[in-house]
PDB file of C-alpha atoms and ligand atoms in Angstrom:
ATOM      1  CA  MET X  15     -42.248 -15.982   5.138  1.00 94.00           C
ATOM      2  CA  LYS X  16     -39.559 -18.811   6.082  1.00 97.00           C
ATOM      3  CA  ILE X  17     -36.066 -17.254   6.496  1.00 98.00           C
ATOM      4  CA  LEU X  18     -33.571 -20.478   6.595  1.00 98.00           C
ATOM      5  CA  LEU X  19     -29.964 -19.771   9.241  1.00 98.00           C
ATOM      6  CA  ALA X  20     -27.635 -22.629   7.379  1.00 98.00           C
ATOM      7  CA  THR X  21     -24.617 -22.853   9.277  1.00 98.00           C
ATOM      8  CA  GLU X  22     -22.299 -25.526   8.828  1.00 98.00           C
ATOM      9  CA  LYS X  23     -20.362 -23.862  11.796  1.00 97.00           C
ATOM     10  CA  ALA X  24     -22.898 -22.882  14.521  1.00 98.00           C
ATOM     11  CA  PHE X  25     -23.361 -19.730  16.114  1.00 98.00           C
ATOM     12  CA  ALA X  26     -23.374 -19.415  19.507  1.00 98.00           C
ATOM     13  CA  PRO X  27     -27.035 -20.344  21.411  1.00 98.00           C
ATOM     14  CA  VAL X  28     -27.536 -16.817  22.654  1.00 98.00           C
ATOM     15  CA  ALA X  29     -26.668 -15.005  19.189  1.00 98.00           C
ATOM     16  CA  VAL X  30     -29.612 -17.852  17.847  1.00 98.00           C
ATOM     17  CA  THR X  31     -31.874 -16.863  20.309  1.00 98.00           C
ATOM     18  CA  SER X  32     -31.299 -12.766  19.823  1.00 98.00           C
ATOM     19  CA  MET X  33     -31.675 -13.948  15.948  1.00 98.00           C
ATOM     20  CA  HIS X  34     -34.970 -15.491  16.840  1.00 98.00           C
ATOM     21  CA  GLU X  35     -36.467 -12.562  18.397  1.00 98.00           C
ATOM     22  CA  VAL X  36     -35.406 -10.390  15.784  1.00 98.00           C
ATOM     23  CA  ILE X  37     -37.455 -12.060  13.038  1.00 98.00           C
ATOM     24  CA  GLU X  38     -40.115 -13.957  14.712  1.00 98.00           C
ATOM     25  CA  SER X  39     -41.039 -10.095  16.418  1.00 98.00           C
ATOM     26  CA  ALA X  40     -41.442  -8.837  12.498  1.00 98.00           C
ATOM     27  CA  GLY X  41     -43.673 -11.646  12.045  1.00 98.00           C
ATOM     28  CA  TYR X  42     -41.533 -13.805   9.922  1.00 98.00           C
ATOM     29  CA  LYS X  43     -40.314 -17.484  10.656  1.00 98.00           C
ATOM     30  CA  LEU X  44     -36.411 -18.607  11.807  1.00 98.00           C
ATOM     31  CA  GLU X  45     -35.906 -21.922  10.516  1.00 98.00           C
ATOM     32  CA  MET X  46     -32.499 -23.765  11.528  1.00 98.00           C
ATOM     33  CA  LEU X  47     -30.333 -26.056   9.618  1.00 98.00           C
ATOM     34  CA  GLU X  48     -27.095 -25.690  11.834  1.00 98.00           C
ATOM     35  CA  ASN X  49     -23.859 -27.915  12.137  1.00 98.00           C
ATOM     36  CA  TYR X  50     -24.902 -29.702   8.958  1.00 98.00           C
ATOM     37  CA  LYS X  51     -22.675 -32.167   7.352  1.00 98.00           C
ATOM     38  CA  SER X  52     -23.655 -32.801   3.740  1.00 97.00           C
ATOM     39  CA  ASN X  53     -24.591 -29.810   0.872  1.00 97.00           C
ATOM     40  CA  ASP X  54     -27.777 -32.212  -0.019  1.00 98.00           C
ATOM     41  CA  GLU X  55     -29.017 -30.805   3.763  1.00 98.00           C
ATOM     42  CA  LEU X  56     -29.123 -27.380   2.381  1.00 98.00           C
ATOM     43  CA  ILE X  57     -30.105 -28.091  -1.138  1.00 98.00           C
ATOM     44  CA  ALA X  58     -33.217 -29.442   1.055  1.00 98.00           C
ATOM     45  CA  ALA X  59     -33.812 -27.057   3.874  1.00 98.00           C
ATOM     46  CA  VAL X  60     -33.506 -23.811   1.256  1.00 98.00           C
ATOM     47  CA  ALA X  61     -36.450 -24.789  -1.090  1.00 98.00           C
ATOM     48  CA  ASP X  62     -39.157 -23.117   0.692  1.00 97.00           C
ATOM     49  CA  ALA X  63     -36.848 -20.415   2.108  1.00 98.00           C
ATOM     50  CA  ASP X  64     -37.797 -16.658   0.809  1.00 98.00           C
ATOM     51  CA  GLY X  65     -34.348 -15.599   3.252  1.00 98.00           C
ATOM     52  CA  LEU X  66     -31.118 -16.954   3.688  1.00 99.00           C
ATOM     53  CA  ILE X  67     -29.067 -16.612   6.093  1.00 99.00           C
ATOM     54  CA  VAL X  68     -25.200 -18.352   6.156  1.00 99.00           C
ATOM     55  CA  ARG X  69     -21.572 -17.813   7.052  1.00 98.00           C
ATOM     56  CA  SER X  70     -18.998 -19.217   5.102  1.00 98.00           C
ATOM     57  CA  ASP X  71     -21.471 -21.692   3.714  1.00 98.00           C
ATOM     58  CA  LEU X  72     -21.046 -22.079   0.044  1.00 98.00           C
ATOM     59  CA  VAL X  73     -24.186 -20.635  -1.919  1.00 98.00           C
ATOM     60  CA  THR X  74     -23.529 -22.032  -4.803  1.00 98.00           C
ATOM     61  CA  LYS X  75     -25.893 -22.131  -8.481  1.00 98.00           C
ATOM     62  CA  GLU X  76     -27.063 -25.609  -7.035  1.00 98.00           C
ATOM     63  CA  VAL X  77     -28.089 -24.517  -3.735  1.00 98.00           C
ATOM     64  CA  LEU X  78     -29.587 -21.236  -5.672  1.00 98.00           C
ATOM     65  CA  ASP X  79     -31.934 -23.744  -8.246  1.00 98.00           C
ATOM     66  CA  ALA X  80     -33.353 -25.413  -5.298  1.00 98.00           C
ATOM     67  CA  ALA X  81     -34.112 -22.080  -3.727  1.00 98.00           C
ATOM     68  CA  ASN X  82     -37.674 -21.127  -5.725  1.00 96.00           C
ATOM     69  CA  ARG X  83     -38.579 -18.676  -3.487  1.00 98.00           C
ATOM     70  CA  LEU X  84     -35.480 -17.322  -2.824  1.00 98.00           C
ATOM     71  CA  LYS X  85     -35.214 -13.274  -2.429  1.00 98.00           C
ATOM     72  CA  ILE X  86     -32.385 -12.481  -0.377  1.00 99.00           C
ATOM     73  CA  VAL X  87     -29.313 -14.122   1.132  1.00 98.00           C
ATOM     74  CA  ILE X  88     -27.096 -12.753   3.719  1.00 98.00           C
ATOM     75  CA  ARG X  89     -23.547 -13.367   4.688  1.00 98.00           C
ATOM     76  CA  ALA X  90     -23.354 -12.731   8.301  1.00 98.00           C
ATOM     77  CA  GLY X  91     -19.613 -11.861   8.210  1.00 98.00           C
ATOM     78  CA  ALA X  92     -17.599  -9.585   5.971  1.00 98.00           C
ATOM     79  CA  GLY X  93     -16.318 -11.854   2.772  1.00 97.00           C
ATOM     80  CA  TYR X  94     -18.945 -13.231   0.447  1.00 98.00           C
ATOM     81  CA  ASP X  95     -16.374 -15.091  -1.376  1.00 97.00           C
ATOM     82  CA  ASN X  96     -18.739 -18.030  -0.599  1.00 98.00           C
ATOM     83  CA  ILE X  97     -21.589 -16.909  -2.653  1.00 98.00           C
ATOM     84  CA  ASP X  98     -21.738 -17.078  -6.219  1.00 98.00           C
ATOM     85  CA  LEU X  99     -23.199 -13.229  -6.848  1.00 98.00           C
ATOM     86  CA  GLU X 100     -23.607 -13.462 -10.977  1.00 98.00           C
ATOM     87  CA  ALA X 101     -25.880 -16.089 -10.236  1.00 98.00           C
ATOM     88  CA  CYS X 102     -27.708 -14.555  -7.239  1.00 98.00           C
ATOM     89  CA  THR X 103     -28.182 -11.631 -10.060  1.00 98.00           C
ATOM     90  CA  ALA X 104     -29.503 -13.797 -13.071  1.00 98.00           C
ATOM     91  CA  ARG X 105     -32.117 -15.006 -10.409  1.00 98.00           C
ATOM     92  CA  LYS X 106     -32.669 -11.690  -9.245  1.00 98.00           C
ATOM     93  CA  ILE X 107     -31.960 -12.593  -5.653  1.00 98.00           C
ATOM     94  CA  VAL X 108     -30.062  -9.611  -3.352  1.00 98.00           C
ATOM     95  CA  ALA X 109     -26.951 -10.678  -1.597  1.00 99.00           C
ATOM     96  CA  MET X 110     -25.752  -9.013   1.322  1.00 98.00           C
ATOM     97  CA  ASN X 111     -22.731  -9.129   3.524  1.00 98.00           C
ATOM     98  CA  THR X 112     -22.782  -7.949   7.343  1.00 98.00           C
ATOM     99  CA  PRO X 113     -19.239  -5.487   7.346  1.00 98.00           C
ATOM    100  CA  GLY X 114     -17.293  -4.727  10.795  1.00 98.00           C
ATOM    101  CA  GLN X 115     -19.893  -6.922  12.709  1.00 98.00           C
ATOM    102  CA  ASN X 116     -17.124  -9.757  13.590  1.00 98.00           C
ATOM    103  CA  SER X 117     -14.092  -7.604  12.826  1.00 98.00           C
ATOM    104  CA  ASN X 118     -13.266  -7.077  16.624  1.00 98.00           C
ATOM    105  CA  ALA X 119     -12.866 -11.401  17.086  1.00 98.00           C
ATOM    106  CA  VAL X 120     -10.707 -11.574  13.941  1.00 98.00           C
ATOM    107  CA  ALA X 121      -8.050  -8.775  15.125  1.00 98.00           C
ATOM    108  CA  GLU X 122      -8.252 -10.368  18.641  1.00 98.00           C
ATOM    109  CA  LEU X 123      -7.499 -13.527  17.141  1.00 98.00           C
ATOM    110  CA  VAL X 124      -4.247 -12.424  15.075  1.00 99.00           C
ATOM    111  CA  PHE X 125      -2.575 -11.505  18.626  1.00 99.00           C
ATOM    112  CA  ALA X 126      -3.446 -14.553  20.100  1.00 98.00           C
ATOM    113  CA  MET X 127      -1.904 -16.252  17.248  1.00 98.00           C
ATOM    114  CA  MET X 128       1.391 -14.321  17.475  1.00 98.00           C
ATOM    115  CA  LEU X 129       1.296 -14.034  21.175  1.00 98.00           C
ATOM    116  CA  TYR X 130       1.209 -18.506  21.468  1.00 98.00           C
ATOM    117  CA  GLN X 131       3.977 -18.621  18.620  1.00 98.00           C
ATOM    118  CA  ILE X 132       6.589 -16.132  20.129  1.00 98.00           C
ATOM    119  CA  ARG X 133       5.754 -17.627  23.421  1.00 98.00           C
ATOM    120  CA  GLY X 134       6.548 -21.194  21.995  1.00 97.00           C
ATOM    121  CA  GLY X 135       3.136 -22.386  22.784  1.00 97.00           C
ATOM    122  CA  PHE X 136       3.740 -21.962  26.055  1.00 97.00           C
ATOM    123  CA  ASN X 137       6.426 -25.006  26.449  1.00 96.00           C
ATOM    124  CA  GLY X 138       8.195 -23.450  29.488  1.00 97.00           C
ATOM    125  CA  LYS X 139      10.888 -22.090  27.448  1.00 97.00           C
ATOM    126  CA  SER X 140      11.820 -18.550  27.006  1.00 98.00           C
ATOM    127  CA  GLY X 141      10.487 -16.668  24.025  1.00 98.00           C
ATOM    128  CA  THR X 142      10.170 -13.048  22.706  1.00 98.00           C
ATOM    129  CA  GLU X 143       8.196 -10.110  22.939  1.00 98.00           C
ATOM    130  CA  LEU X 144       5.704  -7.905  20.934  1.00 98.00           C
ATOM    131  CA  ARG X 145       6.683  -4.798  21.891  1.00 98.00           C
ATOM    132  CA  GLY X 146       9.157  -2.237  20.179  1.00 98.00           C
ATOM    133  CA  LYS X 147       8.590  -4.987  16.878  1.00 98.00           C
ATOM    134  CA  SER X 148       6.888  -3.926  13.930  1.00 98.00           C
ATOM    135  CA  ILE X 149       3.899  -5.405  12.095  1.00 99.00           C
ATOM    136  CA  GLY X 150       2.803  -4.416   8.835  1.00 99.00           C
ATOM    137  CA  ILE X 151      -1.367  -4.731   8.373  1.00 99.00           C
ATOM    138  CA  HIS X 152      -1.967  -5.566   4.728  1.00 98.00           C
ATOM    139  CA  ALA X 153      -5.498  -4.183   3.553  1.00 98.00           C
ATOM    140  CA  PHE X 154      -6.295  -1.835   6.425  1.00 98.00           C
ATOM    141  CA  GLY X 155     -10.316  -2.569   6.248  1.00 98.00           C
ATOM    142  CA  HIS X 156     -12.584  -3.141   9.683  1.00 98.00           C
ATOM    143  CA  VAL X 157     -10.191  -5.639  10.609  1.00 98.00           C
ATOM    144  CA  GLY X 158      -6.870  -4.354   9.738  1.00 98.00           C
ATOM    145  CA  ARG X 159      -8.150  -0.760  11.867  1.00 98.00           C
ATOM    146  CA  LEU X 160      -8.916  -2.929  14.537  1.00 98.00           C
ATOM    147  CA  VAL X 161      -5.584  -4.626  14.410  1.00 99.00           C
ATOM    148  CA  ALA X 162      -3.512  -0.946  14.205  1.00 98.00           C
ATOM    149  CA  GLU X 163      -5.110   0.006  17.577  1.00 98.00           C
ATOM    150  CA  ILE X 164      -3.936  -3.396  19.442  1.00 98.00           C
ATOM    151  CA  ALA X 165      -0.562  -3.029  18.211  1.00 98.00           C
ATOM    152  CA  LYS X 166      -0.795   0.070  19.183  1.00 98.00           C
ATOM    153  CA  GLY X 167      -1.421  -0.647  22.705  1.00 98.00           C
ATOM    154  CA  PHE X 168       1.633  -3.518  22.697  1.00 98.00           C
ATOM    155  CA  SER X 169       3.697  -0.558  21.497  1.00 98.00           C
ATOM    156  CA  MET X 170       4.489  -2.204  18.242  1.00 98.00           C
ATOM    157  CA  TYR X 171       5.861   0.049  15.513  1.00 98.00           C
ATOM    158  CA  VAL X 172       2.508   0.004  12.891  1.00 98.00           C
ATOM    159  CA  TYR X 173       2.422   0.082   8.716  1.00 98.00           C
ATOM    160  CA  ALA X 174      -0.223  -0.503   6.239  1.00 98.00           C
ATOM    161  CA  TYR X 175      -0.332  -0.912   2.926  1.00 98.00           C
ATOM    162  CA  ASP X 176      -3.966  -0.547   1.581  1.00 98.00           C
ATOM    163  CA  PRO X 177      -4.005   0.520  -2.420  1.00 97.00           C
ATOM    164  CA  PHE X 178      -7.542   1.583  -2.238  1.00 97.00           C
ATOM    165  CA  LEU X 179      -7.559   3.800   0.444  1.00 98.00           C
ATOM    166  CA  PRO X 180      -6.347   7.237   0.509  1.00 97.00           C
ATOM    167  CA  GLU X 181      -3.066   7.638   2.188  1.00 96.00           C
ATOM    168  CA  ALA X 182      -4.488  10.254   4.881  1.00 97.00           C
ATOM    169  CA  GLU X 183      -7.289   7.939   5.644  1.00 96.00           C
ATOM    170  CA  ILE X 184      -4.860   5.414   7.175  1.00 97.00           C
ATOM    171  CA  ARG X 185      -2.821   8.511   8.597  1.00 97.00           C
ATOM    172  CA  LYS X 186      -5.902   9.116  10.714  1.00 97.00           C
ATOM    173  CA  TYR X 187      -5.119   6.118  12.765  1.00 97.00           C
ATOM    174  CA  GLY X 188      -1.237   7.481  14.025  1.00 97.00           C
ATOM    175  CA  ILE X 189       0.527   4.750  12.098  1.00 98.00           C
ATOM    176  CA  LYS X 190       2.974   4.418   8.949  1.00 98.00           C
ATOM    177  CA  VAL X 191       1.383   4.154   5.247  1.00 98.00           C
ATOM    178  CA  LEU X 192       3.219   2.713   2.669  1.00 98.00           C
ATOM    179  CA  LYS X 193       3.222   3.205  -1.063  1.00 97.00           C
ATOM    180  CA  ARG X 194       3.989  -0.060  -2.088  1.00 98.00           C
ATOM    181  CA  ALA X 195       3.575  -3.870  -0.707  1.00 98.00           C
ATOM    182  CA  GLU X 196       7.137  -4.228  -1.242  1.00 98.00           C
ATOM    183  CA  GLU X 197       8.651  -1.770   1.072  1.00 98.00           C
ATOM    184  CA  MET X 198       6.446  -2.880   4.022  1.00 98.00           C
ATOM    185  CA  TYR X 199       6.822  -6.217   3.477  1.00 99.00           C
ATOM    186  CA  ARG X 200      10.999  -4.822   3.492  1.00 98.00           C
ATOM    187  CA  ILE X 201      10.568  -3.314   6.921  1.00 98.00           C
ATOM    188  CA  CYS X 202       8.227  -5.516   9.134  1.00 98.00           C
ATOM    189  CA  HIS X 203       8.059  -8.819  11.440  1.00 98.00           C
ATOM    190  CA  PHE X 204       5.265  -9.662  11.280  1.00 99.00           C
ATOM    191  CA  ILE X 205       2.939  -9.336   8.775  1.00 99.00           C
ATOM    192  CA  SER X 206      -0.734  -9.352   9.022  1.00 99.00           C
ATOM    193  CA  LEU X 207      -3.069 -10.554   5.942  1.00 98.00           C
ATOM    194  CA  HIS X 208      -6.415  -8.965   5.484  1.00 98.00           C
ATOM    195  CA  LEU X 209      -7.255  -8.524   2.259  1.00 98.00           C
ATOM    196  CA  PRO X 210     -10.207  -9.852   0.502  1.00 97.00           C
ATOM    197  CA  TYR X 211     -10.536 -13.010  -1.392  1.00 97.00           C
ATOM    198  CA  ASN X 212     -11.444 -12.360  -5.016  1.00 97.00           C
ATOM    199  CA  ASN X 213      -9.816 -12.823  -8.653  1.00 97.00           C
ATOM    200  CA  ALA X 214      -7.237 -10.036  -8.040  1.00 97.00           C
ATOM    201  CA  THR X 215      -6.215 -10.970  -4.953  1.00 98.00           C
ATOM    202  CA  LYS X 216      -5.751 -15.094  -6.092  1.00 98.00           C
ATOM    203  CA  HIS X 217      -2.539 -16.343  -4.790  1.00 98.00           C
ATOM    204  CA  THR X 218      -0.908 -12.611  -4.861  1.00 98.00           C
ATOM    205  CA  ILE X 219       1.171 -13.296  -1.431  1.00 98.00           C
ATOM    206  CA  GLY X 220       4.165 -15.529  -1.895  1.00 98.00           C
ATOM    207  CA  TYR X 221       7.454 -15.907  -2.623  1.00 98.00           C
ATOM    208  CA  ASP X 222       8.435 -12.213  -3.683  1.00 98.00           C
ATOM    209  CA  LEU X 223       6.612 -10.756  -0.743  1.00 98.00           C
ATOM    210  CA  VAL X 224       7.460 -13.279   1.780  1.00 98.00           C
ATOM    211  CA  THR X 225      11.250 -13.367   1.216  1.00 98.00           C
ATOM    212  CA  LYS X 226      11.699  -9.547   1.701  1.00 98.00           C
ATOM    213  CA  MET X 227      10.621  -9.668   5.233  1.00 98.00           C
ATOM    214  CA  PRO X 228      13.572  -9.112   7.538  1.00 98.00           C
ATOM    215  CA  ALA X 229      14.410 -12.764  10.045  1.00 98.00           C
ATOM    216  CA  PRO X 230      12.677 -13.467  12.209  1.00 98.00           C
ATOM    217  CA  ALA X 231       9.756 -13.404  10.047  1.00 98.00           C
ATOM    218  CA  THR X 232       6.202 -14.268  10.500  1.00 98.00           C
ATOM    219  CA  ILE X 233       2.728 -14.296   8.277  1.00 98.00           C
ATOM    220  CA  ILE X 234      -0.191 -13.940  10.173  1.00 99.00           C
ATOM    221  CA  ASN X 235      -3.385 -14.767   7.903  1.00 98.00           C
ATOM    222  CA  THR X 236      -6.903 -14.362   9.259  1.00 98.00           C
ATOM    223  CA  ALA X 237      -8.276 -13.266   5.719  1.00 98.00           C
ATOM    224  CA  ARG X 238      -8.627 -16.478   3.509  1.00 98.00           C
ATOM    225  CA  LYS X 239      -6.276 -19.318   2.441  1.00 97.00           C
ATOM    226  CA  GLU X 240      -6.443 -18.580  -1.110  1.00 98.00           C
ATOM    227  CA  ILE X 241      -5.044 -15.396  -1.117  1.00 98.00           C
ATOM    228  CA  MET X 242      -2.021 -17.060  -0.451  1.00 98.00           C
ATOM    229  CA  ASP X 243       0.413 -18.770  -3.395  1.00 98.00           C
ATOM    230  CA  GLU X 244       1.212 -21.729  -1.069  1.00 98.00           C
ATOM    231  CA  ALA X 245       4.152 -23.018  -3.783  1.00 98.00           C
ATOM    232  CA  GLY X 246       5.625 -19.913  -3.590  1.00 98.00           C
ATOM    233  CA  LEU X 247       5.377 -20.018   0.307  1.00 98.00           C
ATOM    234  CA  LEU X 248       6.921 -23.484   0.831  1.00 98.00           C
ATOM    235  CA  LYS X 249       9.727 -22.426  -1.311  1.00 98.00           C
ATOM    236  CA  ALA X 250      10.695 -19.272   1.032  1.00 98.00           C
ATOM    237  CA  PHE X 251       9.986 -21.551   3.938  1.00 98.00           C
ATOM    238  CA  GLU X 252      12.780 -23.978   2.543  1.00 98.00           C
ATOM    239  CA  GLU X 253      14.957 -21.240   2.108  1.00 98.00           C
ATOM    240  CA  ARG X 254      14.609 -19.348   5.361  1.00 98.00           C
ATOM    241  CA  PRO X 255      14.324 -21.137   8.688  1.00 98.00           C
ATOM    242  CA  ASP X 256      13.225 -18.107  10.435  1.00 98.00           C
ATOM    243  CA  LEU X 257      10.080 -17.783   9.133  1.00 98.00           C
ATOM    244  CA  VAL X 258       6.660 -18.396  10.349  1.00 98.00           C
ATOM    245  CA  TYR X 259       3.353 -18.967   9.223  1.00 98.00           C
ATOM    246  CA  LEU X 260       0.017 -18.150  11.544  1.00 98.00           C
ATOM    247  CA  SER X 261      -3.020 -19.137   9.645  1.00 98.00           C
ATOM    248  CA  ASP X 262      -6.655 -19.224  10.256  1.00 98.00           C
ATOM    249  CA  VAL X 263      -7.428 -22.467   8.661  1.00 93.00           C
ATOM    250  CA  GLU X 264      -5.228 -25.509   7.403  1.00 97.00           C
ATOM    251  CA  PRO X 265      -3.460 -24.364   3.896  1.00 98.00           C
ATOM    252  CA  ASP X 266      -3.808 -26.862   1.253  1.00 98.00           C
ATOM    253  CA  CYS X 267      -0.269 -28.044   1.901  1.00 98.00           C
ATOM    254  CA  LYS X 268      -0.896 -28.602   5.733  1.00 98.00           C
ATOM    255  CA  ASP X 269       0.837 -31.942   5.483  1.00 98.00           C
ATOM    256  CA  ILE X 270       3.819 -30.673   4.297  1.00 98.00           C
ATOM    257  CA  PHE X 271       4.097 -28.469   6.899  1.00 98.00           C
ATOM    258  CA  ALA X 272       3.364 -31.130   9.476  1.00 98.00           C
ATOM    259  CA  GLU X 273       6.173 -33.187   8.157  1.00 98.00           C
ATOM    260  CA  LYS X 274       9.241 -30.036   7.052  1.00 98.00           C
ATOM    261  CA  TYR X 275       8.292 -27.532   9.205  1.00 98.00           C
ATOM    262  CA  LYS X 276       7.506 -28.278  12.914  1.00 97.00           C
ATOM    263  CA  GLY X 277       7.132 -25.404  15.232  1.00 97.00           C
ATOM    264  CA  ARG X 278       7.014 -22.935  12.156  1.00 98.00           C
ATOM    265  CA  TYR X 279       3.434 -22.684  12.042  1.00 98.00           C
ATOM    266  CA  LEU X 280      -0.001 -22.933  13.482  1.00 98.00           C
ATOM    267  CA  PHE X 281      -3.538 -23.554  11.934  1.00 98.00           C
ATOM    268  CA  THR X 282      -6.891 -23.978  13.343  1.00 97.00           C
ATOM    269  CA  ALA X 283      -8.152 -26.527  11.524  1.00 93.00           C
ATOM    270  CA  LYS X 284     -11.433 -24.809  11.504  1.00 94.00           C
ATOM    271  CA  LYS X 285     -12.057 -20.625  10.634  1.00 96.00           C
ATOM    272  CA  MET X 286     -12.048 -19.421  14.079  1.00 97.00           C
ATOM    273  CA  GLY X 287     -11.424 -15.661  13.763  1.00 98.00           C
ATOM    274  CA  ALA X 288     -15.164 -14.792  14.507  1.00 98.00           C
ATOM    275  CA  GLN X 289     -16.006 -17.477  16.477  1.00 98.00           C
ATOM    276  CA  THR X 290     -17.135 -15.628  19.638  1.00 98.00           C
ATOM    277  CA  GLU X 291     -20.191 -14.715  21.434  1.00 98.00           C
ATOM    278  CA  GLU X 292     -19.740 -11.153  20.573  1.00 98.00           C
ATOM    279  CA  ALA X 293     -19.449 -11.662  16.913  1.00 98.00           C
ATOM    280  CA  ASN X 294     -21.734 -14.353  16.789  1.00 98.00           C
ATOM    281  CA  ILE X 295     -24.474 -11.907  17.948  1.00 98.00           C
ATOM    282  CA  ASN X 296     -23.465  -8.944  16.131  1.00 98.00           C
ATOM    283  CA  ALA X 297     -22.968 -11.036  12.910  1.00 98.00           C
ATOM    284  CA  GLY X 298     -26.566 -12.990  13.450  1.00 98.00           C
ATOM    285  CA  VAL X 299     -28.611  -9.891  14.825  1.00 98.00           C
ATOM    286  CA  ALA X 300     -27.268  -7.580  12.053  1.00 98.00           C
ATOM    287  CA  ALA X 301     -28.293 -10.343   9.088  1.00 99.00           C
ATOM    288  CA  ALA X 302     -31.468 -10.685  11.052  1.00 98.00           C
ATOM    289  CA  ARG X 303     -32.239  -6.886  11.099  1.00 98.00           C
ATOM    290  CA  GLN X 304     -31.154  -6.670   7.518  1.00 98.00           C
ATOM    291  CA  ILE X 305     -33.332  -9.223   6.547  1.00 98.00           C
ATOM    292  CA  VAL X 306     -36.536  -7.756   8.466  1.00 98.00           C
ATOM    293  CA  ASP X 307     -35.439  -4.313   6.784  1.00 98.00           C
ATOM    294  CA  TYR X 308     -35.450  -5.635   3.026  1.00 98.00           C
ATOM    295  CA  PHE X 309     -38.722  -7.597   3.390  1.00 98.00           C
ATOM    296  CA  ASN X 310     -40.710  -4.667   4.975  1.00 98.00           C
ATOM    297  CA  ASN X 311     -38.951  -1.657   3.460  1.00 98.00           C
ATOM    298  CA  GLY X 312     -36.789  -2.173   0.784  1.00 98.00           C
ATOM    299  CA  ASN X 313     -33.543  -1.614   2.451  1.00 98.00           C
ATOM    300  CA  GLU X 314     -30.370  -2.623  -0.214  1.00 98.00           C
ATOM    301  CA  THR X 315     -27.713  -0.740   2.057  1.00 98.00           C
ATOM    302  CA  PHE X 316     -25.442  -3.613   2.137  1.00 98.00           C
ATOM    303  CA  ARG X 317     -25.897  -4.962  -1.031  1.00 98.00           C
ATOM    304  CA  VAL X 318     -23.204  -6.738  -2.690  1.00 98.00           C
ATOM    305  CA  ASN X 319     -24.206  -7.898  -6.228  1.00 98.00           C
ATOM    306  CA  LYS X 320     -25.734  -5.450  -8.864  1.00 93.00           C
TER     307      LYS X 320
HETATM  308  C1  LIG O   5     -15.771 -13.700   7.244  1.00 79.80           C
HETATM  309  O1  LIG O   5     -15.498 -13.280   6.518  1.00 79.80           O
HETATM  310  O2  LIG O   5     -16.959 -12.826   8.541  1.00 79.80           O
HETATM  311  C2  LIG O   5     -14.952 -14.464   8.445  1.00 79.80           C
HETATM  312  O3  LIG O   5     -14.193 -15.022   7.835  1.00 79.80           O
HETATM  313  C3  LIG O   5     -16.066 -15.258   9.404  1.00 79.80           C
HETATM  314  O4  LIG O   5     -16.310 -16.341   8.667  1.00 79.80           O
HETATM  315  P1  LIG O   5     -17.247 -17.574   9.388  1.00 79.80           P
HETATM  316  O5  LIG O   5     -18.181 -16.704   9.719  1.00 79.80           O
HETATM  317  O6  LIG O   5     -17.428 -18.296   8.458  1.00 79.80           O
HETATM  318  O7  LIG O   5     -16.501 -18.223  10.407  1.00 79.80           O
END
């Protein structure tokens, strides 16, 4: 039985060693396709794989069609918008994620980006502090909860909005809950986005919400670039010189930011949120264990397709 680890952005070596141990001690073979440059490489490597572990790698119909023996694909991470779930279901392939495993790394990056920005990129000039400022957490899942805990450590005023959670569940974290997104944007100088990317969230954060924020306003997006309505964001930037956008991956309109809004944005060239040894070990080993548990015991706990 062959399990393929296909990561266009490789895991830390220490994580890969642990994945080898889990998979090989169960009697399966782990093959690697790391830092690959083209879809053709993935298509060739997946041909004889029984199981597939990926990160943000695109698992399209084309990839699945090439994978004649594939029974399971695991997204070693949280967001599974990179996997064609319908196509998996149609081919009787189980799709899973590893929720929560890399969340701490993402939550820490939120603060790394905020601190870097408010200290002017360590340029020697006076900056500002987080203490006593308001932060709104848009969607209160694994990452959002950790952001709340860290924000409390910085003595920030913490708010959250999540239409899918009972208010009491959020209140347990000792923070304020808001019933409508607009209310939260109206209060908070910092907004941290943690929505999953799907048809319902696509391009939903734009002009109307962003311009409700009090000045100075900073949006931090460690979720997906696609949840942003970039045209609306640019319009807001044009009108509001106080606005700052920090994003883990470059938006499609990055050239406009470079040309017009120097000093008011920070973009990572590659998604860096989950790129720590700890997150790689957690998500990678969880994926390896889940795949072994599926093959050995039929455990489908983290299945995300029907
Ligand atoms: C996730 O959804 O788990 C994060 O966005 C991390 O993605 P990555 O594994 O591609 O870094």
